[in-house]
């Protein structure tokens, strides 16, 4: 991840934390309004990593729905066991290993 993207995400998160709850919800809804149409346009090989115990974005509602919307023929949903919402911090090694296996397979198929 580029430092600019990290700063942008941190800024968005920090601004959202200062908003009243009603404004937070409206902001969240606006941010994800395009998500469904965006997912339907993704046709490249796609790995969707999801945490088993993500209580903010549950696997059974958000994760599987997002996966189903992907237009990619080569798509894979990997559920990281015993992991919560903050996957990179809680389960960094396992999630990175899943990503690496996926990238190695895609590169081998494409190469």
Short mmCIF file of C-alpha atoms in Angstrom, two decimals:
data_model
loop_
_atom_site.label_atom_id
_atom_site.label_comp_id
_atom_site.label_asym_id
_atom_site.label_seq_id
_atom_site.Cartn_x
_atom_site.Cartn_y
_atom_site.Cartn_z
CA UNK A 1 0.00 0.00 0.00
CA UNK A 2 1.31 3.40 -0.92
CA UNK A 3 1.77 5.96 1.87
CA UNK A 4 -0.68 8.33 0.13
CA UNK A 5 -3.45 5.73 0.31
CA UNK A 6 -2.71 5.02 3.97
CA UNK A 7 -2.92 8.74 4.74
CA UNK A 8 -6.17 9.08 2.80
CA UNK A 9 -7.79 6.17 4.66
CA UNK A 10 -6.53 7.41 8.02
CA UNK A 11 -7.93 10.87 7.28
CA UNK A 12 -11.32 9.45 6.28
CA UNK A 13 -11.42 7.33 9.42
CA UNK A 14 -10.40 10.23 11.66
CA UNK A 15 -13.05 12.51 10.15
CA UNK A 16 -15.73 9.83 10.59
CA UNK A 17 -14.80 9.36 14.25
CA UNK A 18 -15.50 13.06 14.91
CA UNK A 19 -18.97 12.96 13.31
CA UNK A 20 -22.20 12.48 15.27
CA UNK A 21 -23.64 8.94 14.89
CA UNK A 22 -26.38 9.99 12.44
CA UNK A 23 -23.84 11.70 10.19
CA UNK A 24 -21.52 8.67 10.43
CA UNK A 25 -24.27 6.42 9.09
CA UNK A 26 -25.12 8.79 6.23
CA UNK A 27 -21.43 9.07 5.34
CA UNK A 28 -21.01 5.29 5.41
CA UNK A 29 -24.03 4.77 3.17
CA UNK A 30 -22.73 7.33 0.67
CA UNK A 31 -19.26 5.76 0.65
CA UNK A 32 -20.62 2.30 -0.16
CA UNK A 33 -23.33 3.40 -2.58
CA UNK A 34 -21.16 2.49 -5.58
CA UNK A 35 -19.86 -0.77 -4.13
CA UNK A 36 -22.45 -3.04 -5.76
CA UNK A 37 -21.90 -1.63 -9.24
CA UNK A 38 -18.13 -1.61 -8.68
CA UNK A 39 -18.10 -5.29 -7.70
CA UNK A 40 -20.09 -6.22 -10.80
CA UNK A 41 -17.39 -4.64 -12.99
CA UNK A 42 -14.46 -6.60 -11.52
CA UNK A 43 -13.49 -9.31 -14.00
CA UNK A 44 -9.83 -9.95 -13.15
CA UNK A 45 -8.80 -12.84 -10.85
CA UNK A 46 -9.96 -11.79 -7.40
CA UNK A 47 -9.19 -12.93 -3.87
CA UNK A 48 -11.64 -11.82 -1.20
CA UNK A 49 -10.15 -12.29 2.26
CA UNK A 50 -12.69 -12.20 5.09
CA UNK A 51 -12.40 -12.61 8.83
CA UNK A 52 -14.43 -15.37 10.45
CA UNK A 53 -15.41 -13.16 13.40
CA UNK A 54 -15.80 -9.75 11.77
CA UNK A 55 -18.75 -8.39 13.73
CA UNK A 56 -18.76 -5.04 11.89
CA UNK A 57 -18.98 -6.62 8.43
CA UNK A 58 -20.17 -10.20 9.03
CA UNK A 59 -19.14 -12.96 6.64
CA UNK A 60 -22.63 -14.39 6.23
CA UNK A 61 -24.24 -11.10 5.23
CA UNK A 62 -21.60 -8.79 3.82
CA UNK A 63 -18.77 -11.12 2.80
CA UNK A 64 -20.71 -13.79 0.94
CA UNK A 65 -22.95 -11.17 -0.68
CA UNK A 66 -19.95 -9.22 -1.93
CA UNK A 67 -18.34 -12.40 -3.23
CA UNK A 68 -21.49 -13.35 -5.14
CA UNK A 69 -21.59 -9.92 -6.80
CA UNK A 70 -18.06 -10.19 -8.23
CA UNK A 71 -18.12 -10.62 -12.00
CA UNK A 72 -14.76 -12.41 -12.02
CA UNK A 73 -14.79 -16.00 -13.26
CA UNK A 74 -11.62 -16.72 -11.29
CA UNK A 75 -12.64 -15.65 -7.80
CA UNK A 76 -11.83 -17.09 -4.43
CA UNK A 77 -13.23 -16.39 -0.96
CA UNK A 78 -10.80 -17.22 1.84
CA UNK A 79 -12.09 -17.04 5.41
CA UNK A 80 -9.38 -16.37 7.98
CA UNK A 81 -10.32 -18.39 11.06
CA UNK A 82 -10.37 -16.92 14.57
CA UNK A 83 -9.93 -13.40 13.24
CA UNK A 84 -11.90 -10.21 13.84
CA UNK A 85 -12.46 -6.97 11.95
CA UNK A 86 -8.83 -5.81 12.04
CA UNK A 87 -7.40 -8.68 9.98
CA UNK A 88 -3.99 -7.16 9.15
CA UNK A 89 -3.31 -6.53 12.84
CA UNK A 90 -4.96 -9.63 14.29
CA UNK A 91 -4.04 -12.23 11.66
CA UNK A 92 -1.43 -10.61 9.45
CA UNK A 93 0.69 -13.69 8.80
CA UNK A 94 -2.23 -15.93 7.88
CA UNK A 95 -3.92 -13.34 5.68
CA UNK A 96 -0.63 -12.52 3.92
CA UNK A 97 -0.01 -16.25 3.37
CA UNK A 98 -3.44 -16.62 1.76
CA UNK A 99 -2.75 -13.64 -0.49
CA UNK A 100 0.67 -14.95 -1.45
CA UNK A 101 -0.72 -18.38 -2.45
CA UNK A 102 -3.37 -16.67 -4.56
CA UNK A 103 -0.86 -14.37 -6.28
CA UNK A 104 1.52 -17.26 -6.97
CA UNK A 105 -1.29 -19.28 -8.55
CA UNK A 106 -2.50 -16.36 -10.67
CA UNK A 107 1.02 -15.52 -11.86
CA UNK A 108 1.69 -19.19 -12.70
CA UNK A 109 -1.54 -19.46 -14.70
CA UNK A 110 -0.95 -16.15 -16.47
CA UNK A 111 2.75 -16.73 -17.11
#
